[in-house]
Amino acid sequence: MPDRLRLLCVLAHPDDEALGAGGILAKYAAEGVETHLITATLGERGRIGNERPGAEVAAPIRRRELERAAAILGVSHVELLGYRDGELDRADPAEATARLAAQVRRRRPDVVVTFGADGAYGHVDHVAVSQWTGAALIAAADPSFRAPAGVDLPSSPHRASKLYWLVWSPAASAAYERAFGELRHRADGAERRAVSWPDWSITTVLDATAHWRTVWTAVQCHESQLAGREGLGELSEERHVELWGRPTLYRVWSLVNGGREVESDLFAGVRDAAGASAGARP
Ligand SMILES: [Zn+2]
């Protein structure tokens, strides 16, 4: 049995995997890559329809929605960390980093994807998972790293080959906000808005156009989040492809490639290093 290429997405809330990384997960699962998802919270303080019913009601609903969406996207394994929604920046970073490092050592990804430093629109949970993921990849690779008490850290280190951030070009941000309305997040008494990255800074553009229907089906699993967004169902195929079909990313670091040429594959350099093709390596 050949060892398959492995992709890990580290995100904050149920629906981030579909709305933020759906095209990426659907494309690579379809190509035979083993895909793993870590979601830090259950989004339990968010809306359910037009209400905020509290964690006890919301958590199981959002968990079910996440599990259905992940299954549609072909995710091999979903791990829920169970941190408090909206408060990731107040969790103990040493503990969170070690728990993520333990997951990295268990899942052994070649490529890791998380939010950018900007948290897409300054969302404090997105920013926190981005910071934790960067630190966790260093810890996972370091044989001398010691986890705090209570974290079960596998002893065998693992070094991922590449780290990516989810980023949006000005055109992609505009398309997203046309469909979903303005993205806003309040923190420290100020309003944060969507951050778009200049086209020149985007290192990687994927062709997931063949998978837009899969992503859209996964997005619709998050029914509790779609109140007031009924218009999404009326969008043309072209608009759906624009939303889900062309994921854009920033390659934060890579041990296997580099340069200014825009990549069309997260595993560029990894496949060559492994002498592999079509999602498998010998
Ligand atoms: Zn989110």
PDB file of C-alpha atoms and ligand atoms in Angstrom:
ATOM      1  CA  MET A   1       0.000   0.000   0.000  1.00  0.00           C
ATOM      2  CA  PRO A   2       1.670   3.247  -1.073  1.00  0.00           C
ATOM      3  CA  ASP A   3       1.991   5.980   1.504  1.00  0.00           C
ATOM      4  CA  ARG A   4      -0.368   8.767   0.411  1.00  0.00           C
ATOM      5  CA  LEU A   5       0.440  12.455   0.403  1.00  0.00           C
ATOM      6  CA  ARG A   6      -1.103  14.179   3.401  1.00  0.00           C
ATOM      7  CA  LEU A   7      -2.696  17.587   3.838  1.00  0.00           C
ATOM      8  CA  LEU A   8      -3.678  19.120   7.187  1.00  0.00           C
ATOM      9  CA  CYS A   9      -5.954  22.167   7.562  1.00  0.00           C
ATOM     10  CA  VAL A  10      -5.969  23.870  10.970  1.00  0.00           C
ATOM     11  CA  LEU A  11      -8.994  26.156  11.349  1.00  0.00           C
ATOM     12  CA  ALA A  12     -11.090  27.779  14.055  1.00  0.00           C
ATOM     13  CA  HIS A  13     -14.822  27.206  13.517  1.00  0.00           C
ATOM     14  CA  PRO A  14     -17.257  24.785  11.904  1.00  0.00           C
ATOM     15  CA  ASP A  15     -17.845  26.322   8.420  1.00  0.00           C
ATOM     16  CA  ASP A  16     -14.244  27.588   8.033  1.00  0.00           C
ATOM     17  CA  GLU A  17     -13.464  24.272   6.308  1.00  0.00           C
ATOM     18  CA  ALA A  18     -16.211  24.784   3.705  1.00  0.00           C
ATOM     19  CA  LEU A  19     -16.225  28.579   3.290  1.00  0.00           C
ATOM     20  CA  GLY A  20     -12.462  29.031   3.635  1.00  0.00           C
ATOM     21  CA  ALA A  21     -10.822  25.784   2.556  1.00  0.00           C
ATOM     22  CA  GLY A  22     -13.591  23.907   0.713  1.00  0.00           C
ATOM     23  CA  GLY A  23     -12.005  24.090  -2.743  1.00  0.00           C
ATOM     24  CA  ILE A  24      -8.650  22.968  -1.342  1.00  0.00           C
ATOM     25  CA  LEU A  25     -10.056  20.009   0.612  1.00  0.00           C
ATOM     26  CA  ALA A  26     -12.376  18.850  -2.199  1.00  0.00           C
ATOM     27  CA  LYS A  27      -9.676  19.045  -4.866  1.00  0.00           C
ATOM     28  CA  TYR A  28      -7.046  17.131  -2.952  1.00  0.00           C
ATOM     29  CA  ALA A  29      -9.391  14.466  -1.602  1.00  0.00           C
ATOM     30  CA  ALA A  30     -10.536  13.879  -5.209  1.00  0.00           C
ATOM     31  CA  GLU A  31      -6.887  13.495  -6.236  1.00  0.00           C
ATOM     32  CA  GLY A  32      -6.267  10.791  -3.648  1.00  0.00           C
ATOM     33  CA  VAL A  33      -4.499  12.925  -1.042  1.00  0.00           C
ATOM     34  CA  GLU A  34      -5.281  12.037   2.585  1.00  0.00           C
ATOM     35  CA  THR A  35      -6.876  15.166   4.056  1.00  0.00           C
ATOM     36  CA  HIS A  36      -7.060  16.017   7.752  1.00  0.00           C
ATOM     37  CA  LEU A  37      -8.976  18.798   9.454  1.00  0.00           C
ATOM     38  CA  ILE A  38      -8.469  20.270  12.918  1.00  0.00           C
ATOM     39  CA  THR A  39     -11.172  22.659  14.139  1.00  0.00           C
ATOM     40  CA  ALA A  40     -10.329  24.519  17.345  1.00  0.00           C
ATOM     41  CA  THR A  41     -13.876  25.421  18.531  1.00  0.00           C
ATOM     42  CA  LEU A  42     -17.419  24.260  17.963  1.00  0.00           C
ATOM     43  CA  GLY A  43     -18.530  27.781  17.072  1.00  0.00           C
ATOM     44  CA  GLU A  44     -20.877  27.349  20.022  1.00  0.00           C
ATOM     45  CA  ARG A  45     -21.318  31.065  20.676  1.00  0.00           C
ATOM     46  CA  GLY A  46     -22.367  31.827  17.130  1.00  0.00           C
ATOM     47  CA  ARG A  47     -25.777  32.248  15.570  1.00  0.00           C
ATOM     48  CA  ILE A  48     -28.176  29.417  14.934  1.00  0.00           C
ATOM     49  CA  GLY A  49     -30.487  30.872  12.329  1.00  0.00           C
ATOM     50  CA  ASN A  50     -31.384  34.302  13.715  1.00  0.00           C
ATOM     51  CA  GLU A  51     -30.851  33.400  17.379  1.00  0.00           C
ATOM     52  CA  ARG A  52     -27.954  32.873  19.723  1.00  0.00           C
ATOM     53  CA  PRO A  53     -29.297  29.994  21.798  1.00  0.00           C
ATOM     54  CA  GLY A  54     -26.118  29.381  23.804  1.00  0.00           C
ATOM     55  CA  ALA A  55     -23.476  26.698  23.769  1.00  0.00           C
ATOM     56  CA  GLU A  56     -25.601  23.770  24.925  1.00  0.00           C
ATOM     57  CA  VAL A  57     -27.972  24.088  22.004  1.00  0.00           C
ATOM     58  CA  ALA A  58     -25.526  25.378  19.417  1.00  0.00           C
ATOM     59  CA  ALA A  59     -22.542  23.064  19.944  1.00  0.00           C
ATOM     60  CA  PRO A  60     -24.205  19.786  18.884  1.00  0.00           C
ATOM     61  CA  ILE A  61     -25.885  21.434  15.889  1.00  0.00           C
ATOM     62  CA  ARG A  62     -22.673  22.966  14.642  1.00  0.00           C
ATOM     63  CA  ARG A  63     -20.742  19.763  15.279  1.00  0.00           C
ATOM     64  CA  ARG A  64     -23.194  17.775  13.146  1.00  0.00           C
ATOM     65  CA  GLU A  65     -23.007  20.367  10.386  1.00  0.00           C
ATOM     66  CA  LEU A  66     -19.215  20.224  10.451  1.00  0.00           C
ATOM     67  CA  GLU A  67     -19.153  16.430  10.310  1.00  0.00           C
ATOM     68  CA  ARG A  68     -21.533  16.361   7.335  1.00  0.00           C
ATOM     69  CA  ALA A  69     -19.592  19.054   5.476  1.00  0.00           C
ATOM     70  CA  ALA A  70     -16.264  17.315   6.132  1.00  0.00           C
ATOM     71  CA  ALA A  71     -17.669  14.017   4.841  1.00  0.00           C
ATOM     72  CA  ILE A  72     -18.838  15.722   1.632  1.00  0.00           C
ATOM     73  CA  LEU A  73     -15.404  17.298   1.194  1.00  0.00           C
ATOM     74  CA  GLY A  74     -13.836  13.842   1.550  1.00  0.00           C
ATOM     75  CA  VAL A  75     -11.912  14.673   4.725  1.00  0.00           C
ATOM     76  CA  SER A  76     -10.241  11.536   6.103  1.00  0.00           C
ATOM     77  CA  HIS A  77     -10.074  12.657   9.719  1.00  0.00           C
ATOM     78  CA  VAL A  78     -11.656  15.477  11.733  1.00  0.00           C
ATOM     79  CA  GLU A  79     -10.201  16.468  15.095  1.00  0.00           C
ATOM     80  CA  LEU A  80     -12.061  18.883  17.377  1.00  0.00           C
ATOM     81  CA  LEU A  81      -9.964  20.663  19.993  1.00  0.00           C
ATOM     82  CA  GLY A  82     -12.935  21.983  21.994  1.00  0.00           C
ATOM     83  CA  TYR A  83     -11.563  25.432  22.808  1.00  0.00           C
ATOM     84  CA  ARG A  84     -13.989  28.242  23.693  1.00  0.00           C
ATOM     85  CA  ASP A  85     -15.444  29.990  20.675  1.00  0.00           C
ATOM     86  CA  GLY A  86     -14.426  33.641  20.420  1.00  0.00           C
ATOM     87  CA  GLU A  87     -11.692  33.306  23.043  1.00  0.00           C
ATOM     88  CA  LEU A  88      -8.830  31.449  21.382  1.00  0.00           C
ATOM     89  CA  ASP A  89      -6.525  34.359  22.040  1.00  0.00           C
ATOM     90  CA  ARG A  90      -7.128  33.813  25.760  1.00  0.00           C
ATOM     91  CA  ALA A  91      -6.349  30.072  25.743  1.00  0.00           C
ATOM     92  CA  ASP A  92      -2.970  28.975  27.097  1.00  0.00           C
ATOM     93  CA  PRO A  93      -0.730  29.214  24.001  1.00  0.00           C
ATOM     94  CA  ALA A  94       1.838  26.707  25.321  1.00  0.00           C
ATOM     95  CA  GLU A  95      -0.861  24.090  25.850  1.00  0.00           C
ATOM     96  CA  ALA A  96      -2.551  24.809  22.504  1.00  0.00           C
ATOM     97  CA  THR A  97       0.743  24.676  20.627  1.00  0.00           C
ATOM     98  CA  ALA A  98       1.658  21.363  22.264  1.00  0.00           C
ATOM     99  CA  ARG A  99      -1.774  19.849  21.504  1.00  0.00           C
ATOM    100  CA  LEU A 100      -1.418  20.883  17.877  1.00  0.00           C
ATOM    101  CA  ALA A 101       2.171  19.602  17.758  1.00  0.00           C
ATOM    102  CA  ALA A 102       0.858  16.256  19.037  1.00  0.00           C
ATOM    103  CA  GLN A 103      -1.688  16.227  16.203  1.00  0.00           C
ATOM    104  CA  VAL A 104       1.028  17.055  13.667  1.00  0.00           C
ATOM    105  CA  ARG A 105       3.159  14.155  14.940  1.00  0.00           C
ATOM    106  CA  ARG A 106       0.138  11.825  14.714  1.00  0.00           C
ATOM    107  CA  ARG A 107      -1.193  12.982  11.317  1.00  0.00           C
ATOM    108  CA  ARG A 108       2.263  13.526   9.747  1.00  0.00           C
ATOM    109  CA  PRO A 109       1.191  16.003   7.056  1.00  0.00           C
ATOM    110  CA  ASP A 110       3.387  16.963   4.107  1.00  0.00           C
ATOM    111  CA  VAL A 111       1.546  20.271   3.745  1.00  0.00           C
ATOM    112  CA  VAL A 112      -0.271  22.377   6.353  1.00  0.00           C
ATOM    113  CA  VAL A 113      -2.834  25.127   5.658  1.00  0.00           C
ATOM    114  CA  THR A 114      -4.159  27.644   8.187  1.00  0.00           C
ATOM    115  CA  PHE A 115      -5.455  31.213   8.342  1.00  0.00           C
ATOM    116  CA  GLY A 116      -3.135  34.110   7.631  1.00  0.00           C
ATOM    117  CA  ALA A 117      -1.736  36.460  10.249  1.00  0.00           C
ATOM    118  CA  ASP A 118      -4.676  38.768   9.430  1.00  0.00           C
ATOM    119  CA  GLY A 119      -7.260  36.130  10.359  1.00  0.00           C
ATOM    120  CA  ALA A 120      -9.020  36.875   7.013  1.00  0.00           C
ATOM    121  CA  TYR A 121     -10.862  39.829   8.585  1.00  0.00           C
ATOM    122  CA  GLY A 122      -9.061  40.194  11.892  1.00  0.00           C
ATOM    123  CA  HIS A 123     -11.098  37.481  13.621  1.00  0.00           C
ATOM    124  CA  VAL A 124      -9.242  36.868  16.879  1.00  0.00           C
ATOM    125  CA  ASP A 125      -9.825  33.093  16.715  1.00  0.00           C
ATOM    126  CA  HIS A 126      -8.428  32.902  13.187  1.00  0.00           C
ATOM    127  CA  VAL A 127      -5.354  34.913  14.186  1.00  0.00           C
ATOM    128  CA  ALA A 128      -4.775  32.655  17.212  1.00  0.00           C
ATOM    129  CA  VAL A 129      -4.916  29.391  15.214  1.00  0.00           C
ATOM    130  CA  SER A 130      -2.531  30.883  12.671  1.00  0.00           C
ATOM    131  CA  GLN A 131      -0.028  31.673  15.424  1.00  0.00           C
ATOM    132  CA  TRP A 132      -0.466  28.323  17.163  1.00  0.00           C
ATOM    133  CA  THR A 133      -0.008  26.402  13.909  1.00  0.00           C
ATOM    134  CA  GLY A 134       3.283  28.105  13.086  1.00  0.00           C
ATOM    135  CA  ALA A 135       4.632  27.355  16.561  1.00  0.00           C
ATOM    136  CA  ALA A 136       3.267  23.790  16.532  1.00  0.00           C
ATOM    137  CA  LEU A 137       5.137  22.943  13.327  1.00  0.00           C
ATOM    138  CA  ILE A 138       8.420  23.963  14.945  1.00  0.00           C
ATOM    139  CA  ALA A 139       7.605  22.017  18.115  1.00  0.00           C
ATOM    140  CA  ALA A 140       6.498  18.910  16.176  1.00  0.00           C
ATOM    141  CA  ALA A 141       9.801  18.797  14.299  1.00  0.00           C
ATOM    142  CA  ASP A 142      11.969  19.330  17.356  1.00  0.00           C
ATOM    143  CA  PRO A 143      12.976  16.098  19.143  1.00  0.00           C
ATOM    144  CA  SER A 144      13.858  18.096  22.263  1.00  0.00           C
ATOM    145  CA  PHE A 145      10.403  19.735  22.550  1.00  0.00           C
ATOM    146  CA  ARG A 146       8.661  18.928  25.827  1.00  0.00           C
ATOM    147  CA  ALA A 147       4.882  19.261  26.131  1.00  0.00           C
ATOM    148  CA  PRO A 148       3.241  20.629  29.278  1.00  0.00           C
ATOM    149  CA  ALA A 149       1.668  18.108  31.657  1.00  0.00           C
ATOM    150  CA  GLY A 150      -1.564  16.631  30.393  1.00  0.00           C
ATOM    151  CA  VAL A 151      -0.683  16.732  26.684  1.00  0.00           C
ATOM    152  CA  ASP A 152      -0.041  13.330  25.140  1.00  0.00           C
ATOM    153  CA  LEU A 153       2.787  14.066  22.689  1.00  0.00           C
ATOM    154  CA  PRO A 154       3.972  11.195  20.444  1.00  0.00           C
ATOM    155  CA  SER A 155       7.745  10.865  20.768  1.00  0.00           C
ATOM    156  CA  SER A 156       8.545  10.595  17.058  1.00  0.00           C
ATOM    157  CA  PRO A 157       9.133  14.101  15.589  1.00  0.00           C
ATOM    158  CA  HIS A 158       7.562  15.125  12.310  1.00  0.00           C
ATOM    159  CA  ARG A 159       8.709  17.856   9.948  1.00  0.00           C
ATOM    160  CA  ALA A 160       6.099  19.105   7.464  1.00  0.00           C
ATOM    161  CA  SER A 161       7.450  20.293   4.105  1.00  0.00           C
ATOM    162  CA  LYS A 162       5.305  23.404   3.600  1.00  0.00           C
ATOM    163  CA  LEU A 163       3.071  25.846   5.459  1.00  0.00           C
ATOM    164  CA  TYR A 164       0.399  27.921   3.729  1.00  0.00           C
ATOM    165  CA  TRP A 165      -1.949  30.713   4.757  1.00  0.00           C
ATOM    166  CA  LEU A 166      -5.419  31.157   3.306  1.00  0.00           C
ATOM    167  CA  VAL A 167      -5.453  34.594   1.673  1.00  0.00           C
ATOM    168  CA  TRP A 168      -7.832  36.430  -0.625  1.00  0.00           C
ATOM    169  CA  SER A 169      -6.987  38.629  -3.610  1.00  0.00           C
ATOM    170  CA  PRO A 170      -8.907  41.916  -4.003  1.00  0.00           C
ATOM    171  CA  ALA A 171     -11.112  40.237  -6.639  1.00  0.00           C
ATOM    172  CA  ALA A 172     -11.757  37.169  -4.461  1.00  0.00           C
ATOM    173  CA  SER A 173     -12.593  39.360  -1.429  1.00  0.00           C
ATOM    174  CA  ALA A 174     -14.986  41.424  -3.520  1.00  0.00           C
ATOM    175  CA  ALA A 175     -16.720  38.289  -4.854  1.00  0.00           C
ATOM    176  CA  TYR A 176     -17.031  36.913  -1.333  1.00  0.00           C
ATOM    177  CA  GLU A 177     -18.486  40.104   0.104  1.00  0.00           C
ATOM    178  CA  ARG A 178     -20.907  40.437  -2.843  1.00  0.00           C
ATOM    179  CA  ALA A 179     -22.257  37.001  -1.928  1.00  0.00           C
ATOM    180  CA  PHE A 180     -22.083  37.115   1.884  1.00  0.00           C
ATOM    181  CA  GLY A 181     -22.135  40.794   2.752  1.00  0.00           C
ATOM    182  CA  GLU A 182     -19.349  42.718   4.433  1.00  0.00           C
ATOM    183  CA  LEU A 183     -17.117  40.727   6.758  1.00  0.00           C
ATOM    184  CA  ARG A 184     -16.660  42.470  10.084  1.00  0.00           C
ATOM    185  CA  HIS A 185     -15.191  41.528  13.440  1.00  0.00           C
ATOM    186  CA  ARG A 186     -15.173  43.657  16.574  1.00  0.00           C
ATOM    187  CA  ALA A 187     -12.161  43.510  18.862  1.00  0.00           C
ATOM    188  CA  ASP A 188     -10.664  45.983  21.325  1.00  0.00           C
ATOM    189  CA  GLY A 189     -13.483  48.427  20.677  1.00  0.00           C
ATOM    190  CA  ALA A 190     -12.762  48.714  16.976  1.00  0.00           C
ATOM    191  CA  GLU A 191     -14.179  47.149  13.861  1.00  0.00           C
ATOM    192  CA  ARG A 192     -11.983  44.992  11.691  1.00  0.00           C
ATOM    193  CA  ARG A 193     -12.724  44.346   8.011  1.00  0.00           C
ATOM    194  CA  ALA A 194     -11.690  41.860   5.343  1.00  0.00           C
ATOM    195  CA  VAL A 195      -8.025  41.987   4.404  1.00  0.00           C
ATOM    196  CA  SER A 196      -7.168  41.329   0.784  1.00  0.00           C
ATOM    197  CA  TRP A 197      -3.692  40.572  -0.404  1.00  0.00           C
ATOM    198  CA  PRO A 198      -2.193  42.243  -3.477  1.00  0.00           C
ATOM    199  CA  ASP A 199      -2.166  39.893  -6.459  1.00  0.00           C
ATOM    200  CA  TRP A 200       1.640  39.981  -6.588  1.00  0.00           C
ATOM    201  CA  SER A 201       1.871  38.551  -3.050  1.00  0.00           C
ATOM    202  CA  ILE A 202      -0.201  35.455  -3.790  1.00  0.00           C
ATOM    203  CA  THR A 203       2.141  32.528  -4.322  1.00  0.00           C
ATOM    204  CA  THR A 204      -0.391  29.838  -5.117  1.00  0.00           C
ATOM    205  CA  VAL A 205      -3.608  29.644  -7.137  1.00  0.00           C
ATOM    206  CA  LEU A 206      -5.366  26.293  -7.330  1.00  0.00           C
ATOM    207  CA  ASP A 207      -7.759  25.068  -9.996  1.00  0.00           C
ATOM    208  CA  ALA A 208     -10.669  23.586  -8.059  1.00  0.00           C
ATOM    209  CA  THR A 209     -13.260  24.595 -10.638  1.00  0.00           C
ATOM    210  CA  ALA A 210     -14.289  20.964 -11.171  1.00  0.00           C
ATOM    211  CA  HIS A 211     -15.231  20.767  -7.485  1.00  0.00           C
ATOM    212  CA  TRP A 212     -17.383  23.863  -6.973  1.00  0.00           C
ATOM    213  CA  ARG A 213     -20.583  21.810  -6.613  1.00  0.00           C
ATOM    214  CA  THR A 214     -18.983  19.701  -3.875  1.00  0.00           C
ATOM    215  CA  VAL A 215     -17.926  22.818  -1.992  1.00  0.00           C
ATOM    216  CA  TRP A 216     -21.337  24.420  -2.400  1.00  0.00           C
ATOM    217  CA  THR A 217     -22.980  21.244  -1.061  1.00  0.00           C
ATOM    218  CA  ALA A 218     -20.616  21.340   1.939  1.00  0.00           C
ATOM    219  CA  VAL A 219     -21.380  25.035   2.527  1.00  0.00           C
ATOM    220  CA  GLN A 220     -25.102  24.210   2.578  1.00  0.00           C
ATOM    221  CA  CYS A 221     -24.517  21.704   5.405  1.00  0.00           C
ATOM    222  CA  HIS A 222     -23.961  24.759   7.623  1.00  0.00           C
ATOM    223  CA  GLU A 223     -27.644  25.541   7.512  1.00  0.00           C
ATOM    224  CA  SER A 224     -27.540  27.296  10.911  1.00  0.00           C
ATOM    225  CA  GLN A 225     -25.201  29.908   9.401  1.00  0.00           C
ATOM    226  CA  LEU A 226     -27.097  30.611   6.217  1.00  0.00           C
ATOM    227  CA  ALA A 227     -30.102  32.531   7.556  1.00  0.00           C
ATOM    228  CA  GLY A 228     -30.631  35.630   5.417  1.00  0.00           C
ATOM    229  CA  ARG A 229     -28.356  34.267   2.720  1.00  0.00           C
ATOM    230  CA  GLU A 230     -31.014  32.520   0.669  1.00  0.00           C
ATOM    231  CA  GLY A 231     -29.786  34.475  -2.374  1.00  0.00           C
ATOM    232  CA  LEU A 232     -26.746  32.185  -2.533  1.00  0.00           C
ATOM    233  CA  GLY A 233     -28.924  29.501  -4.068  1.00  0.00           C
ATOM    234  CA  GLU A 234     -29.754  31.840  -6.958  1.00  0.00           C
ATOM    235  CA  LEU A 235     -26.145  32.531  -7.936  1.00  0.00           C
ATOM    236  CA  SER A 236     -25.058  31.572 -11.439  1.00  0.00           C
ATOM    237  CA  GLU A 237     -22.545  28.785 -12.001  1.00  0.00           C
ATOM    238  CA  GLU A 238     -19.986  31.413 -12.922  1.00  0.00           C
ATOM    239  CA  ARG A 239     -20.411  33.167  -9.564  1.00  0.00           C
ATOM    240  CA  HIS A 240     -20.159  29.866  -7.685  1.00  0.00           C
ATOM    241  CA  VAL A 241     -16.948  29.008  -9.521  1.00  0.00           C
ATOM    242  CA  GLU A 242     -15.619  32.445  -8.589  1.00  0.00           C
ATOM    243  CA  LEU A 243     -16.412  31.745  -4.900  1.00  0.00           C
ATOM    244  CA  TRP A 244     -15.259  28.143  -4.570  1.00  0.00           C
ATOM    245  CA  GLY A 245     -13.240  27.224  -7.637  1.00  0.00           C
ATOM    246  CA  ARG A 246      -9.984  29.163  -7.383  1.00  0.00           C
ATOM    247  CA  PRO A 247      -8.455  29.030  -3.901  1.00  0.00           C
ATOM    248  CA  THR A 248      -5.585  31.454  -3.358  1.00  0.00           C
ATOM    249  CA  LEU A 249      -2.856  30.993  -0.761  1.00  0.00           C
ATOM    250  CA  TYR A 250       0.408  32.397   0.508  1.00  0.00           C
ATOM    251  CA  ARG A 251       3.311  29.951   0.889  1.00  0.00           C
ATOM    252  CA  VAL A 252       4.732  31.001   4.258  1.00  0.00           C
ATOM    253  CA  TRP A 253       7.654  28.630   4.023  1.00  0.00           C
ATOM    254  CA  SER A 254       8.707  25.595   2.074  1.00  0.00           C
ATOM    255  CA  LEU A 255      11.554  23.154   2.539  1.00  0.00           C
ATOM    256  CA  VAL A 256      11.111  21.828  -0.999  1.00  0.00           C
ATOM    257  CA  ASN A 257      10.638  24.762  -3.400  1.00  0.00           C
ATOM    258  CA  GLY A 258      10.608  28.527  -3.707  1.00  0.00           C
ATOM    259  CA  GLY A 259      10.903  31.370  -6.186  1.00  0.00           C
ATOM    260  CA  ARG A 260       8.439  33.788  -7.692  1.00  0.00           C
ATOM    261  CA  GLU A 261       6.599  31.551 -10.110  1.00  0.00           C
ATOM    262  CA  VAL A 262       2.958  31.157  -9.061  1.00  0.00           C
ATOM    263  CA  GLU A 263       2.290  27.578  -7.996  1.00  0.00           C
ATOM    264  CA  SER A 264      -0.809  25.642  -9.015  1.00  0.00           C
ATOM    265  CA  ASP A 265      -0.244  22.769  -6.584  1.00  0.00           C
ATOM    266  CA  LEU A 266       0.261  22.761  -2.800  1.00  0.00           C
ATOM    267  CA  PHE A 267       2.435  19.667  -3.240  1.00  0.00           C
ATOM    268  CA  ALA A 268       4.783  21.291  -5.781  1.00  0.00           C
ATOM    269  CA  GLY A 269       8.262  20.179  -4.742  1.00  0.00           C
ATOM    270  CA  VAL A 270       6.873  17.547  -2.370  1.00  0.00           C
ATOM    271  CA  ARG A 271       5.853  15.216  -5.183  1.00  0.00           C
ATOM    272  CA  ASP A 272       9.255  15.669  -6.851  1.00  0.00           C
ATOM    273  CA  ALA A 273      11.090  15.077  -3.587  1.00  0.00           C
ATOM    274  CA  ALA A 274       9.067  11.890  -3.041  1.00  0.00           C
ATOM    275  CA  GLY A 275       9.217  10.828  -6.726  1.00  0.00           C
ATOM    276  CA  ALA A 276       5.448  10.504  -6.546  1.00  0.00           C
ATOM    277  CA  SER A 277       2.488  11.356  -8.730  1.00  0.00           C
ATOM    278  CA  ALA A 278      -1.301  11.520  -8.480  1.00  0.00           C
ATOM    279  CA  GLY A 279      -1.495  11.710  -4.728  1.00  0.00           C
ATOM    280  CA  ALA A 280       0.602   8.628  -4.021  1.00  0.00           C
ATOM    281  CA  ARG A 281       4.238   8.210  -3.244  1.00  0.00           C
ATOM    282  CA  PRO A 282       6.219   4.994  -3.513  1.00  0.00           C
TER     283      PRO A 282
HETATM  284 ZN    ZN B   1     -14.073  31.126  11.352  1.00  0.00          ZN
END
